[in-house]
Short mmCIF file of C-alpha atoms and ligand atoms in Angstrom, two decimals:
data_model
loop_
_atom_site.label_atom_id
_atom_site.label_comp_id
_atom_site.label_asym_id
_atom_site.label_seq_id
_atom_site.Cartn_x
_atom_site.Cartn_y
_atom_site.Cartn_z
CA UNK A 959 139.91 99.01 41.25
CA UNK A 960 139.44 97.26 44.42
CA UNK A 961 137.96 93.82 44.19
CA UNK A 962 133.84 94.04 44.96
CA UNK A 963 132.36 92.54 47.88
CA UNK A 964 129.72 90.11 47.03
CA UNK A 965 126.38 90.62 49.75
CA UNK A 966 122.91 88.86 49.54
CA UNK A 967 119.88 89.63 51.22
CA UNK A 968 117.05 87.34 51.18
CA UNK A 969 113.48 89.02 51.77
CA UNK A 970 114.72 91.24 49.47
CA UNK A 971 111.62 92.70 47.74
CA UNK A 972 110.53 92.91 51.63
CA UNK A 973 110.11 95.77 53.98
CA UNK A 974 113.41 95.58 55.90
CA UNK A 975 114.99 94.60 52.46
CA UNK A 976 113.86 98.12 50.89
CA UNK A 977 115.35 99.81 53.73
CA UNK A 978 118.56 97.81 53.86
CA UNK A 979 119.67 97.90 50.49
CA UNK A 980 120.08 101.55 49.91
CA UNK A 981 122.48 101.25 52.74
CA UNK A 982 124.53 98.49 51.71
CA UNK A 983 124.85 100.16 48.44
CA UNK A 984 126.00 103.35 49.98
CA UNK A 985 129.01 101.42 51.63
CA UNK A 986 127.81 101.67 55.01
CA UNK A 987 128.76 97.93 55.52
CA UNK A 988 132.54 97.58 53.93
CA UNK A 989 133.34 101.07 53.45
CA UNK A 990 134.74 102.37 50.55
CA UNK A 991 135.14 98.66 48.97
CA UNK A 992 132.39 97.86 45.85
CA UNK A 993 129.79 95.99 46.27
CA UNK A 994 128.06 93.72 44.19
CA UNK A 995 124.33 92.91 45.46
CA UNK A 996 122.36 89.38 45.27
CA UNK A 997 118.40 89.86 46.06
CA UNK A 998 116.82 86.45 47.04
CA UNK A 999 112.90 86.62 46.47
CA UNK A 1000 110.54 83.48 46.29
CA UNK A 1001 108.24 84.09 43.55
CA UNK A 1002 105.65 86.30 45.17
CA UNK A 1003 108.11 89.12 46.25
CA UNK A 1004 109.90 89.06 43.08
CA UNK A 1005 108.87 92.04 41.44
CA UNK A 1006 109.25 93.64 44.69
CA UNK A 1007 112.83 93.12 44.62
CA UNK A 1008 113.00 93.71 40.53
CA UNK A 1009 111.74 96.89 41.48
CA UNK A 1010 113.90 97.50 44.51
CA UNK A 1011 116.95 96.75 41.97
CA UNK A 1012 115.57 99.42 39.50
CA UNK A 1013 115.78 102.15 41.96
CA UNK A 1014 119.27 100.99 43.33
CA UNK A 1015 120.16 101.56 39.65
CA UNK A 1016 118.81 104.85 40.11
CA UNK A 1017 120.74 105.42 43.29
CA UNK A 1018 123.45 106.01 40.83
CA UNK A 1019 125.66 104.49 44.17
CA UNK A 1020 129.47 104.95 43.28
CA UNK A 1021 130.39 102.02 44.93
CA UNK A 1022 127.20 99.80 43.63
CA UNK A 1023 128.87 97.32 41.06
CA UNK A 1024 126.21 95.15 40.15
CA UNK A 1025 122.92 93.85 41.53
CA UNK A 1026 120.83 90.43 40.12
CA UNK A 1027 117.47 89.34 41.41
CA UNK A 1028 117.28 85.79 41.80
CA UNK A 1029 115.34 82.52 43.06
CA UNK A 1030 118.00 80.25 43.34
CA UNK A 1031 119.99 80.36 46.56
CA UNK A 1032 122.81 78.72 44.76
CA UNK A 1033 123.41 81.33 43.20
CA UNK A 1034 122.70 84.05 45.39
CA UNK A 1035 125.01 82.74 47.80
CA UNK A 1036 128.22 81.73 45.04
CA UNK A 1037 131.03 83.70 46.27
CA UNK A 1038 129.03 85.95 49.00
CA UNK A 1039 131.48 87.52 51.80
CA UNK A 1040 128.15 88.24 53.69
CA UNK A 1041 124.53 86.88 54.02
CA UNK A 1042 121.62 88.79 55.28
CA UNK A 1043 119.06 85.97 56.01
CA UNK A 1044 116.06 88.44 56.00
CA UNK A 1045 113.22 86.35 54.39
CA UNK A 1046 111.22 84.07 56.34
CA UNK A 1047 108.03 82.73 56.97
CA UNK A 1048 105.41 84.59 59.03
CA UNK A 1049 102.96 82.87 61.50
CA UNK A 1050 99.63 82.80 60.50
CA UNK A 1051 96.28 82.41 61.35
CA UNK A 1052 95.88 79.02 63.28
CA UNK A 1053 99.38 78.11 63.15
CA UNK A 1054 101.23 76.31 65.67
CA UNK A 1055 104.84 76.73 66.80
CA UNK A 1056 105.83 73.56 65.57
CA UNK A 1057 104.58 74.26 62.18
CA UNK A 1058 105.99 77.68 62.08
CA UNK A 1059 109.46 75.92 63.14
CA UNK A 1060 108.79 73.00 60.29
CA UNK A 1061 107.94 76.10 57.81
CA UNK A 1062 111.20 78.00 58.33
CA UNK A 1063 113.28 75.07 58.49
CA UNK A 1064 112.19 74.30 54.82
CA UNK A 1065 113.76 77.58 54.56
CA UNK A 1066 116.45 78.03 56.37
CA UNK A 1067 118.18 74.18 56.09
CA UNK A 1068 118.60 74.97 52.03
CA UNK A 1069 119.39 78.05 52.55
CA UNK A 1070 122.37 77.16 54.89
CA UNK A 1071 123.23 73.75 52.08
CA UNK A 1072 123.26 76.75 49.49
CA UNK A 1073 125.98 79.20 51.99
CA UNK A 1074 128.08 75.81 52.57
CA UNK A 1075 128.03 75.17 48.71
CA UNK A 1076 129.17 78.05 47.20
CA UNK A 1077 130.17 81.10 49.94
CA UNK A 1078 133.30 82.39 50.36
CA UNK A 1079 135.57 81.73 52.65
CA UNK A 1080 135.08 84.74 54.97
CA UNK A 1081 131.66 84.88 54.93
CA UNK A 1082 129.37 85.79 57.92
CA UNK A 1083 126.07 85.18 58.06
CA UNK A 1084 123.39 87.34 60.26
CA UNK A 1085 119.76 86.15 60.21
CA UNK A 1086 117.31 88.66 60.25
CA UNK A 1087 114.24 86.18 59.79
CA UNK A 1088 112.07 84.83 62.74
CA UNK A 1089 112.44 82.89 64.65
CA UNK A 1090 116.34 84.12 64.18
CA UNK A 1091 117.94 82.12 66.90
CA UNK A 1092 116.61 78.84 65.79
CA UNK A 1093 116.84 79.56 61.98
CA UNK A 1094 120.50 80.62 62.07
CA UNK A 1095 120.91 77.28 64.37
CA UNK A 1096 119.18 75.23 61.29
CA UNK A 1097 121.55 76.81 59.12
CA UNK A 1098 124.38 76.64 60.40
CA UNK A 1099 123.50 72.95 61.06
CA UNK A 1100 123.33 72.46 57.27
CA UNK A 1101 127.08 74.40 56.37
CA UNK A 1102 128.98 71.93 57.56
CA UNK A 1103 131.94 73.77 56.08
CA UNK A 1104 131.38 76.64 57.61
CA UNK A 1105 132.60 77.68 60.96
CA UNK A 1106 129.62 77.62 63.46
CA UNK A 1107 130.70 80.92 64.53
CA UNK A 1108 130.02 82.86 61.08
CA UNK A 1109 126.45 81.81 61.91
CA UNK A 1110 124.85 84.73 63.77
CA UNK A 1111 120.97 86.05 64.45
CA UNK A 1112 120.01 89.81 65.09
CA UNK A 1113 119.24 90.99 68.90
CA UNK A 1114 121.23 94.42 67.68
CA UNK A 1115 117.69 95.83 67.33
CA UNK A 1116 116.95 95.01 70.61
CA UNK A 1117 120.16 96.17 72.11
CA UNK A 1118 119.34 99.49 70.50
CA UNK A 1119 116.10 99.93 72.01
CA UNK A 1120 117.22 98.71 75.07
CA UNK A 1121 120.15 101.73 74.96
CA UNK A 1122 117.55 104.48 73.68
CA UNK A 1123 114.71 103.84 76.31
CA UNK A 1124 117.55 104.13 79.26
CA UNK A 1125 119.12 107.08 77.48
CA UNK A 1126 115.16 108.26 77.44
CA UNK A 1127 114.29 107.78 80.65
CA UNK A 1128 117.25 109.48 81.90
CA UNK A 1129 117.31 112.54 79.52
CA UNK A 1130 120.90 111.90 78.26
CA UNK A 1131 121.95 111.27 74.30
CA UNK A 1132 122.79 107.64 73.62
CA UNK A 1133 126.59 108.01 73.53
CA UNK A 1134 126.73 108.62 77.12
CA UNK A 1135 125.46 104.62 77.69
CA UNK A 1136 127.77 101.74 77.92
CA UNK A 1137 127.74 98.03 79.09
CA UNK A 1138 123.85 97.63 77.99
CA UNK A 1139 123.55 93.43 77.40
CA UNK A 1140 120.24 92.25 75.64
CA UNK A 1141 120.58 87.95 76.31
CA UNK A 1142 119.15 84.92 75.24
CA UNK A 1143 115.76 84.86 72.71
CA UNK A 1144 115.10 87.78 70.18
CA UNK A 1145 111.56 86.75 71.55
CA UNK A 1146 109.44 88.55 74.15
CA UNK A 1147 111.72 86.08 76.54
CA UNK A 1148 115.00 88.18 76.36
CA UNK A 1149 116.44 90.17 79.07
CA UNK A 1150 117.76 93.38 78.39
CA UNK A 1151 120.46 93.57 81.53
CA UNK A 1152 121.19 96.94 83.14
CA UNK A 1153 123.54 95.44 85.66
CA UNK A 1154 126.60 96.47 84.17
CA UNK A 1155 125.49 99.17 82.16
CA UNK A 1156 127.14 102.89 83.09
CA UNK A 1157 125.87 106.20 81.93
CA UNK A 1158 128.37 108.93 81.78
CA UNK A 1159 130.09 106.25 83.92
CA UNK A 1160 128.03 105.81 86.48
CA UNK A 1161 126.66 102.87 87.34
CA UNK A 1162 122.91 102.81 85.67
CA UNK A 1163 121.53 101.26 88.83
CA UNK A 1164 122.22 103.88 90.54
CA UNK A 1165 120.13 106.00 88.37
CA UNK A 1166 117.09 104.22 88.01
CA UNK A 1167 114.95 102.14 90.64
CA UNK A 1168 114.29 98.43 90.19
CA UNK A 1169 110.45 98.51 90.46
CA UNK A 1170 111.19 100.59 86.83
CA UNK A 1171 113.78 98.36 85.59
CA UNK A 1172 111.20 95.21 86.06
CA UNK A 1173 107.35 96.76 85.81
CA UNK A 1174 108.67 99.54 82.46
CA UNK A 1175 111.78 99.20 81.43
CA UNK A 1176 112.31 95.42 80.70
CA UNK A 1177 108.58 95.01 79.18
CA UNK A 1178 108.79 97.96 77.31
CA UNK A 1179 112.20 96.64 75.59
CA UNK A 1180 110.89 93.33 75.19
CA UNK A 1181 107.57 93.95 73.76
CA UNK A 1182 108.90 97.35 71.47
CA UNK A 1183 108.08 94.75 68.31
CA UNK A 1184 104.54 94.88 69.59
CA UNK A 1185 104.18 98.96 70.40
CA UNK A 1186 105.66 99.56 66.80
CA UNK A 1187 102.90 97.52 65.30
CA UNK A 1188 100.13 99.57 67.09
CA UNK A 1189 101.11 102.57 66.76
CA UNK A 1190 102.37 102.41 62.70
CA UNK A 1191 100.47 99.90 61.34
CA UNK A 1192 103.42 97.82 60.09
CA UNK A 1193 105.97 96.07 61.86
CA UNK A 1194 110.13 97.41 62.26
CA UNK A 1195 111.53 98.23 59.35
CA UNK A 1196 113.79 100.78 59.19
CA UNK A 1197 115.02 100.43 62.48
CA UNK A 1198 115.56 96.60 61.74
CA UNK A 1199 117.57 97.43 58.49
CA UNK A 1200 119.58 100.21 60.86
CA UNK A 1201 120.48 97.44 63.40
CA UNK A 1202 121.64 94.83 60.61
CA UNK A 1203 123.75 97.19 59.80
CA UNK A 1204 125.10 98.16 63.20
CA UNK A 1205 126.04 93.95 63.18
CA UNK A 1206 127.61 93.35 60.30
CA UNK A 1207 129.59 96.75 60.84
CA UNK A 1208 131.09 96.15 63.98
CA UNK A 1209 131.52 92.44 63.02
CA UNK A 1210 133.52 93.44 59.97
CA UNK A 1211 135.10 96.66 62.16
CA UNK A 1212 135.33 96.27 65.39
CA UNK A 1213 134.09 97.38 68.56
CA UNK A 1214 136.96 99.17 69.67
CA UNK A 1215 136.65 98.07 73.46
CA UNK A 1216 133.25 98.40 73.71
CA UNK A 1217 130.45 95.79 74.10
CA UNK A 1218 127.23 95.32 72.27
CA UNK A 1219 124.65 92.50 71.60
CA UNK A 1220 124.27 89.59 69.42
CA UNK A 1221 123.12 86.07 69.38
CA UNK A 1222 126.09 84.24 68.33
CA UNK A 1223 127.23 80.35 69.13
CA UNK A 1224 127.39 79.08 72.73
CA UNK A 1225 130.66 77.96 73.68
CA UNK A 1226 129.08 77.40 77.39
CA UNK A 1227 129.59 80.61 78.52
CA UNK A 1228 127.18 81.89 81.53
CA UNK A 1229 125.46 78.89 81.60
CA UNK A 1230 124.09 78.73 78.39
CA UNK A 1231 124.10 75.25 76.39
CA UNK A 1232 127.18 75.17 73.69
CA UNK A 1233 125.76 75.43 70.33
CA UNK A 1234 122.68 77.37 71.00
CA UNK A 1235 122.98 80.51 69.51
CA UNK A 1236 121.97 82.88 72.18
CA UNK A 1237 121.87 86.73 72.77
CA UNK A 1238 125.28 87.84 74.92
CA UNK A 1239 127.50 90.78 75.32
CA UNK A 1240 129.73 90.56 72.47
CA UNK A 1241 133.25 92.30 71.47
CA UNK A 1242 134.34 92.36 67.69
CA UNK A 1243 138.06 92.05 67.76
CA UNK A 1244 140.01 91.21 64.19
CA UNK A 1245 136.99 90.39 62.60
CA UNK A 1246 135.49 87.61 65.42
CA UNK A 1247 132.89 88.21 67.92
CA UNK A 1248 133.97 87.73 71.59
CA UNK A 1249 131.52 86.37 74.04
CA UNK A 1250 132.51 89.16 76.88
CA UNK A 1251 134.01 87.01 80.08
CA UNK A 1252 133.61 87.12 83.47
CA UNK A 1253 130.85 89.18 84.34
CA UNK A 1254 128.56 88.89 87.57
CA UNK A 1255 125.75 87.48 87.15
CA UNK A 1256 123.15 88.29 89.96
CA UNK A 1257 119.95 86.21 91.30
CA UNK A 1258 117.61 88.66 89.08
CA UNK A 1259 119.50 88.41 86.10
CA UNK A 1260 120.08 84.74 86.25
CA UNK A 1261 116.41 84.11 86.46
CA UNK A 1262 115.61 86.00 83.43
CA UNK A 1263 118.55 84.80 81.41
CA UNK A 1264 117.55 80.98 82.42
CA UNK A 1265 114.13 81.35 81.41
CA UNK A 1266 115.22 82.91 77.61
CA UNK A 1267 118.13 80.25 77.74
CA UNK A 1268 114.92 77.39 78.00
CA UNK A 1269 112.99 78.94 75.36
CA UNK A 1270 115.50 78.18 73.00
CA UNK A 1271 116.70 74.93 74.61
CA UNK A 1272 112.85 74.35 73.63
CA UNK A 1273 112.56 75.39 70.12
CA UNK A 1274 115.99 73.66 69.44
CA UNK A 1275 114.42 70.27 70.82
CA UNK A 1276 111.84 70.82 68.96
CA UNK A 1277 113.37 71.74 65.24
CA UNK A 1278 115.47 67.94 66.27
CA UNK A 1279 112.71 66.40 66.73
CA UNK A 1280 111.05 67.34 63.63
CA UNK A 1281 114.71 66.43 61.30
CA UNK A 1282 116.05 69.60 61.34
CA UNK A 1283 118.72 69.77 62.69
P1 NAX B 947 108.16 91.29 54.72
O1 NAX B 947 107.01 90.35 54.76
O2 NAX B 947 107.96 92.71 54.34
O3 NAX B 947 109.26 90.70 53.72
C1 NAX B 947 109.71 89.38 53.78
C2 NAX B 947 110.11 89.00 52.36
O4 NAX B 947 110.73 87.72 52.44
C3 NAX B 947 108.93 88.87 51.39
O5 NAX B 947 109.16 89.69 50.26
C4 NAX B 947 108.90 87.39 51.03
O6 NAX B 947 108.51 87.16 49.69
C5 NAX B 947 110.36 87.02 51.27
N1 NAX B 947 110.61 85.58 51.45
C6 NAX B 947 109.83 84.68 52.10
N2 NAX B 947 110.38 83.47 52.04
C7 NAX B 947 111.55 83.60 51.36
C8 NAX B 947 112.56 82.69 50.96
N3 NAX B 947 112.45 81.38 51.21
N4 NAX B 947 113.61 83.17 50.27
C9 NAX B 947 113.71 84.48 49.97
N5 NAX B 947 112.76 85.39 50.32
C10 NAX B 947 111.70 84.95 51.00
O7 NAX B 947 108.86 91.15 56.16
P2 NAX B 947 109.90 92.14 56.84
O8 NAX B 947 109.15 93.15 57.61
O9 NAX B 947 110.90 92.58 55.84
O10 NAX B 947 110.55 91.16 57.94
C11 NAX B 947 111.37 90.09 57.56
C12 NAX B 947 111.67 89.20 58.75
O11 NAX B 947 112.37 89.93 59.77
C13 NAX B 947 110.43 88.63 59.44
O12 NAX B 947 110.66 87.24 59.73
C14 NAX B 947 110.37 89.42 60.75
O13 NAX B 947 109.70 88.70 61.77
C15 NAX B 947 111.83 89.60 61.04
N6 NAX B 947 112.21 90.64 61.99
C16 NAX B 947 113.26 90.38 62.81
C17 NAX B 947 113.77 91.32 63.68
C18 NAX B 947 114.94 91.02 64.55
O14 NAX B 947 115.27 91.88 65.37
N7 NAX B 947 115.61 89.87 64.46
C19 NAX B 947 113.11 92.65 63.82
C20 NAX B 947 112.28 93.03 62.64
C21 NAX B 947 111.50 91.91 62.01
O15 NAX B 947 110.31 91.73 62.72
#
């Protein structure tokens, strides 16, 4: 028997997490490789996840070897090939963006000591929890071990709405769309970049006109978070668990030539600081993400991609200035 694949997810007794782990456990992250599962749960959402685990068992998943529920990073994280950082601390009533910062870096810093302790060598980690940029940055900043690069947040959500509401407006399936980039902040801040984007090879801008692309289409994408919330009552779950997949998939995969999103580790690329870990258009070749090269970037996009770029310039000054990094 092939040797299992150790995963955690963190949040697990959570609403993403109960959409997520039915999917892991059905091999849509390795493929036919077995998989052994580590929930993460503070104590509140622990019989969440003890539940969760119940019904995996019930899944009867052929490639499901094992799953344990735990409070201890340590040992959720011994020997994990991949870490779903999915748990995190919501903003509440009153609270200001410092303290949400301080809250998830009493998260996220132990949770990163706990990856650089005890994961395996290959591991990749995607963060999930918000803010994702920032916590993936504290992380990362706490697995010293660990190349900076295995550190990664989610904007694959965004990239996919930002592909389905062009493929929407235009009346053509998804798989037509290429070249879509979603950059900077998985915050209202990021820019969801139709400059380079083709639909049955055409170039979108010739398809659409920019009073759309700036009053509709870039809101819309931005602020999708938002219109989920109103309309069912709950924030993205489903589609958040779909995307996580989508990332560590084509991370593990490949992109075979194509580009997608992610926020991954600046190496100064388009401007951006190095070691921010910023939304770009990304290749997956052998296993690494590729920050795509060379692309024009015009007036309107540079604007937008600046102002997302200072937003998490911002938060990273501030998580310094408050130890955590
Ligand atoms: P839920 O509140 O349903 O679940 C979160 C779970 O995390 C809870 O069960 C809680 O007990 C657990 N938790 C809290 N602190 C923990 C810790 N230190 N260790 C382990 N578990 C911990 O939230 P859910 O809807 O599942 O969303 C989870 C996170 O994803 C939130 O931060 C949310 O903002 C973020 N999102 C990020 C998205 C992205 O595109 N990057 C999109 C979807 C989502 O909004």
């Amino acid at each position: 028997m092939t040797t299992p694949v150790t995963v955690a997810v963190t949040g697990a007794g959570g609403q993403i997490g109960y959409a997520l782990l039915f999917r892991i456990a059905s091999g849509q992250l390795f493929g036919e490789v077995p998989v052994r599962l580590r929930l993460l749960e503070i104590a509140a959402g622990r019989a969440a996840a003890e539940g969760t685990a119940l019904e995996l068992q019930d899944g009867a998943f052929p490639l499901l070897h094992s799953v344990d529920v735990t409070e201890d990073a340590r040992s959720a994280f011994d020997g994990v090939s991949a870490a779903l950082l999915v748990g995190a601390r919501p903003r509440s009533a009153g609270m200001e963006r410092a303290d949400l910062l301080e809250a998830n870096g009493g998260i996220f810093g132990p949770q990163g000591a706990a990856l650089n302790a005890g994961a395996a060598d290959d591991v990749r980690v995607l963060v999930v929890g918000n803010p994702a940029n920032t916590n993936a940055l504290i992380a990362s900043a706490h697995a010293p071990d660990i190349p900076a690069e295995r550190f990664t947040a989610m904007t694959r959500l965004d990239h996919n709405r930002a592909v389905a509401q062009l493929a929407a407006k235009l009346g053509v399936p998804v798989s037509a769309i290429d070249g879509v980039i979603v950059w900077g902040n998985h915050s209202a801040s990021q820019y969801p970049d139709l400059s380079h984007a083709t639909v049955n090879g055409r170039p979108a801008t010739e398809l659409v006109d920019e009073g759309w692309l700036a009053d509709e289409y870039i809101p819309r994408v931005a602020n999708r978070g938002a219109e989920i919330i109103a309309v069912r009552g709950s924030s993205s779950a489903a589609s958040a668990a779909s995307a996580a997949i989508d990332h560590l998939h084509d991370w593990v995969h490949g992109t075979g030539g194509h580009w997608t999103s992610a926020a991954v580790v600046s190496d100064g690329s388009y401007g951006v600081p190095t070691g921010l870990i910023s939304s770009f258009p990304v290749r997956s070749v052998d296993g690494r993400w590729e920050i795509v090269p060379g692309l024009d970037i015009d007036t309107f996009s540079r604007e937008r991609i600046d102002a997302s770029v200072a937003e998490l310039v911002a938060e990273r000054e501030a998580v310094r200035a408050l130890g955590l990094l």
